[in-house]
XYZ file of N, CA and C in Angstrom:
336
model
N -178.895 134.937 -7.365
C -179.320 135.189 -8.721
C -180.670 134.523 -8.937
N -181.625 135.271 -9.391
C -182.958 134.755 -9.665
C -182.952 134.019 -10.998
N -183.672 132.925 -11.052
C -183.769 132.160 -12.283
C -184.692 132.892 -13.258
N -184.252 133.017 -14.489
C -185.064 133.639 -15.531
C -185.172 132.663 -16.698
N -185.965 131.597 -16.510
C -185.996 130.530 -17.508
C -186.547 130.943 -18.862
N -187.375 131.963 -18.921
C -187.968 132.336 -20.202
C -187.137 133.364 -20.965
N -186.019 133.799 -20.390
C -185.166 134.766 -21.071
C -184.340 134.064 -22.143
N -184.247 134.684 -23.313
C -183.365 134.221 -24.372
C -182.089 135.037 -24.263
N -180.955 134.366 -24.245
C -179.677 135.035 -24.023
C -178.844 135.049 -25.300
N -178.128 136.143 -25.510
C -177.247 136.314 -26.654
C -175.810 136.428 -26.167
N -174.900 135.709 -26.812
C -173.481 135.815 -26.487
C -172.888 137.026 -27.204
N -171.656 137.370 -26.858
C -170.991 138.486 -27.543
C -170.895 138.215 -29.053
N -170.500 136.995 -29.487
C -170.506 136.740 -30.943
C -171.906 136.885 -31.565
N -172.941 136.458 -30.844
C -174.311 136.655 -31.345
C -174.581 138.148 -31.560
N -174.157 138.948 -30.607
C -174.404 140.389 -30.670
C -173.621 141.047 -31.799
N -172.385 140.586 -32.024
C -171.611 141.175 -33.125
C -172.319 140.933 -34.448
N -172.867 139.743 -34.610
C -173.585 139.423 -35.845
C -174.896 140.197 -35.941
N -175.655 140.207 -34.854
C -176.962 140.863 -34.837
C -176.857 142.378 -35.026
N -175.878 142.984 -34.346
C -175.731 144.436 -34.384
C -174.815 144.900 -35.510
N -174.075 143.964 -36.116
C -173.168 144.327 -37.197
C -171.985 145.156 -36.735
N -171.479 144.848 -35.519
C -170.349 145.598 -34.968
C -169.282 144.624 -34.474
N -168.125 145.155 -34.106
C -166.996 144.353 -33.638
C -167.167 143.973 -32.165
N -166.413 142.955 -31.753
C -166.431 142.516 -30.352
C -166.093 143.679 -29.426
N -165.086 144.467 -29.793
C -164.698 145.598 -28.940
C -165.844 146.602 -28.784
N -166.647 146.756 -29.829
C -167.778 147.686 -29.757
C -168.895 147.124 -28.872
N -169.095 145.811 -28.905
C -170.073 145.188 -27.998
C -169.623 145.385 -26.556
N -168.340 145.159 -26.310
C -167.817 145.341 -24.942
C -167.975 146.785 -24.486
N -167.792 147.717 -25.409
C -167.950 149.143 -25.081
C -169.400 149.450 -24.714
N -170.357 148.855 -25.438
C -171.774 149.051 -25.113
C -172.065 148.573 -23.688
N -171.434 147.472 -23.306
C -171.631 146.945 -21.950
C -170.962 147.867 -20.931
N -169.735 148.296 -21.215
C -169.029 149.213 -20.311
C -169.779 150.531 -20.142
N -170.369 151.017 -21.226
C -171.090 152.295 -21.208
C -172.520 152.169 -20.686
N -172.893 150.954 -20.297
C -174.211 150.653 -19.729
C -175.348 150.838 -20.740
N -175.019 150.744 -22.020
C -176.069 150.719 -23.036
C -176.669 149.318 -23.086
N -175.889 148.340 -22.609
C -176.347 146.956 -22.452
C -175.885 146.454 -21.093
N -176.576 145.462 -20.595
C -176.196 144.826 -19.338
C -175.983 143.356 -19.625
N -174.841 142.833 -19.170
C -174.507 141.436 -19.425
C -174.357 140.690 -18.106
N -174.520 139.377 -18.197
C -174.352 138.498 -17.043
C -173.513 137.309 -17.492
N -172.605 136.872 -16.623
C -171.796 135.702 -16.928
C -172.612 134.456 -16.585
N -172.858 133.628 -17.594
C -173.621 132.393 -17.432
C -172.753 131.264 -17.962
N -172.461 130.303 -17.103
C -171.593 129.181 -17.484
C -170.272 129.684 -18.071
N -169.731 130.753 -17.481
C -168.443 131.285 -17.897
C -168.456 132.138 -19.150
N -169.646 132.410 -19.696
C -169.768 133.190 -20.929
C -170.634 134.418 -20.673
N -170.152 135.599 -21.117
C -170.955 136.813 -20.978
C -172.129 136.762 -21.940
N -173.326 137.013 -21.402
C -174.536 136.980 -22.217
C -175.423 138.178 -21.888
N -176.191 138.576 -22.891
C -177.118 139.705 -22.789
C -178.507 139.184 -23.156
N -179.543 139.559 -22.393
C -180.895 139.138 -22.780
C -181.288 139.689 -24.151
N -181.862 138.840 -24.973
C -182.310 139.268 -26.300
C -183.333 140.398 -26.195
N -184.074 140.446 -25.097
C -185.095 141.491 -24.909
C -184.481 142.890 -24.843
N -183.167 142.984 -24.613
C -182.507 144.284 -24.547
C -182.210 144.853 -25.938
N -182.484 144.075 -26.984
C -182.235 144.501 -28.357
C -183.582 144.750 -29.042
N -183.729 145.921 -29.636
C -184.960 146.283 -30.345
C -184.585 146.795 -31.734
N -185.176 146.208 -32.742
C -184.921 146.609 -34.136
C -183.430 146.641 -34.463
N -182.699 145.623 -33.990
C -181.284 145.513 -34.306
C -180.378 146.489 -33.596
N -180.874 147.115 -32.525
C -180.099 148.092 -31.746
C -180.334 147.857 -30.259
N -179.359 148.231 -29.410
C -179.633 148.188 -27.970
C -180.813 149.108 -27.653
N -181.704 148.659 -26.799
C -182.879 149.455 -26.428
C -182.419 150.789 -25.839
N -182.848 151.880 -26.436
C -182.377 153.200 -26.022
C -182.770 153.536 -24.585
N -183.884 153.006 -24.113
C -184.367 153.309 -22.760
C -183.588 152.574 -21.673
N -182.790 151.589 -22.070
C -182.116 150.747 -21.083
C -181.057 151.509 -20.296
N -180.225 152.289 -20.968
C -179.115 152.954 -20.286
C -179.593 153.845 -19.133
N -180.546 154.701 -19.395
C -181.050 155.590 -18.342
C -181.690 154.827 -17.199
N -182.357 153.731 -17.530
C -182.976 152.906 -16.494
C -181.896 152.258 -15.638
N -180.804 151.802 -16.269
C -179.694 151.217 -15.509
C -179.033 152.251 -14.605
N -178.954 153.486 -15.062
C -178.399 154.559 -14.233
C -179.281 154.767 -12.996
N -180.596 154.812 -13.205
C -181.520 154.979 -12.076
C -181.365 153.817 -11.085
N -181.296 152.597 -11.604
C -181.143 151.432 -10.730
C -179.817 151.488 -9.967
N -178.753 151.887 -10.649
C -177.454 152.027 -9.982
C -177.503 153.084 -8.889
N -178.166 154.203 -9.181
C -178.314 155.277 -8.185
C -179.145 154.811 -7.000
N -180.013 153.819 -7.229
C -180.846 153.285 -6.146
C -180.121 152.186 -5.373
N -178.869 151.917 -5.728
C -178.068 150.956 -4.989
C -178.083 149.531 -5.530
N -178.642 149.331 -6.707
C -178.695 147.995 -7.297
C -177.334 147.595 -7.863
N -176.916 146.356 -7.628
C -175.764 145.797 -8.321
C -176.216 145.424 -9.727
N -175.280 145.074 -10.598
C -175.655 144.656 -11.956
C -176.541 143.415 -11.921
N -176.200 142.441 -11.065
C -177.024 141.230 -10.971
C -178.431 141.551 -10.474
N -178.530 142.426 -9.486
C -179.854 142.813 -8.980
C -180.650 143.565 -10.044
N -179.981 144.425 -10.785
C -180.652 145.170 -11.864
C -181.155 144.206 -12.934
N -180.325 143.233 -13.291
C -180.723 142.240 -14.295
C -181.957 141.475 -13.817
N -181.911 141.007 -12.577
C -183.045 140.259 -12.029
C -184.306 141.112 -12.020
N -184.184 142.362 -11.599
C -185.351 143.234 -11.522
C -185.933 143.488 -12.910
N -185.081 143.713 -13.879
C -185.560 143.990 -15.235
C -186.284 142.802 -15.859
N -185.832 141.589 -15.563
C -186.351 140.406 -16.248
C -187.507 139.708 -15.546
N -187.691 139.977 -14.272
C -188.736 139.286 -13.511
C -189.971 140.169 -13.333
N -191.140 139.554 -13.217
C -192.370 140.341 -13.044
C -192.279 141.297 -11.857
N -192.767 142.498 -12.063
C -192.819 143.533 -11.025
C -194.296 143.821 -10.771
N -194.749 143.542 -9.551
C -196.173 143.682 -9.220
C -196.737 145.052 -9.585
N -195.995 146.109 -9.284
C -196.525 147.454 -9.517
C -196.668 147.781 -11.007
N -195.988 147.034 -11.874
C -196.090 147.266 -13.321
C -197.026 146.263 -14.000
N -197.249 145.137 -13.343
C -198.101 144.101 -13.927
C -197.375 143.197 -14.920
N -196.146 143.550 -15.262
C -195.287 142.767 -16.158
C -193.844 142.978 -15.691
N -192.904 142.337 -16.376
C -191.506 142.613 -16.044
C -191.151 144.028 -16.508
N -190.217 144.682 -15.830
C -189.825 146.020 -16.252
C -189.345 146.081 -17.708
N -188.647 145.046 -18.180
C -188.190 145.079 -19.568
C -189.376 145.033 -20.530
N -190.401 144.276 -20.194
C -191.604 144.252 -21.028
C -192.270 145.626 -21.029
N -192.318 146.267 -19.860
C -192.913 147.605 -19.775
C -192.101 148.610 -20.600
N -190.769 148.516 -20.545
C -189.934 149.407 -21.354
C -190.192 149.189 -22.844
N -190.283 147.938 -23.244
C -190.534 147.620 -24.656
C -191.911 148.121 -25.101
N -192.829 148.284 -24.142
C -194.178 148.772 -24.444
C -194.266 150.299 -24.370
N -193.117 150.963 -24.148
C -193.116 152.421 -24.129
C -193.438 153.053 -22.790
N -193.292 152.299 -21.719
C -193.639 152.802 -20.387
C -192.389 153.223 -19.596
N -191.462 153.906 -20.257
C -190.183 154.278 -19.660
C -190.335 155.083 -18.370
N -191.142 156.124 -18.388
C -191.282 156.988 -17.205
C -191.811 156.193 -16.009
N -192.782 155.346 -16.257
C -193.364 154.531 -15.182
C -192.325 153.568 -14.616
N -191.564 152.917 -15.487
C -190.528 151.974 -15.036
C -189.489 152.699 -14.195
N -189.073 153.856 -14.643
C -188.037 154.600 -13.905
C -188.561 155.128 -12.573
N -189.844 155.508 -12.531
C -190.426 155.935 -11.248
C -190.400 154.784 -10.248
N -190.783 153.597 -10.701
C -190.776 152.427 -9.817
C -189.353 152.117 -9.381
N -188.405 152.153 -10.305
C -187.002 151.873 -9.985
C -186.467 152.872 -8.956
N -186.823 154.129 -9.131
C -186.363 155.174 -8.212
C -186.952 154.971 -6.819
N -188.197 154.538 -6.755
C -188.870 154.327 -5.470
C -188.253 153.163 -4.693
N -187.561 152.280 -5.379
C -186.965 151.107 -4.730
C -185.722 151.475 -3.929
N -185.116 152.631 -4.245
C -183.845 153.012 -3.626
C -183.957 153.583 -2.266
């Protein structure tokens, strides 16, 4: 697991409050790959960067599908999204937040 010291993490209770939904609905978002979570110190957490305007980032799910199709595990996908990617000049999540979805997915697909 790559260290991501600058990532801000949200717990499931944080997400229920932020998104205004129930715990079961947060878990469903994770199961449906609308969000990606990582267990940290025994607690499931989601990077705050995956939330935009009080909603899960819409571009995340399709990007996770591409990464999964390229053979990435959830931990590898999380690391790739949060860490700088040379070909993008920033982390993939930053590029997604900047509207560079097609470019991020092309890079992700090329990794497979």
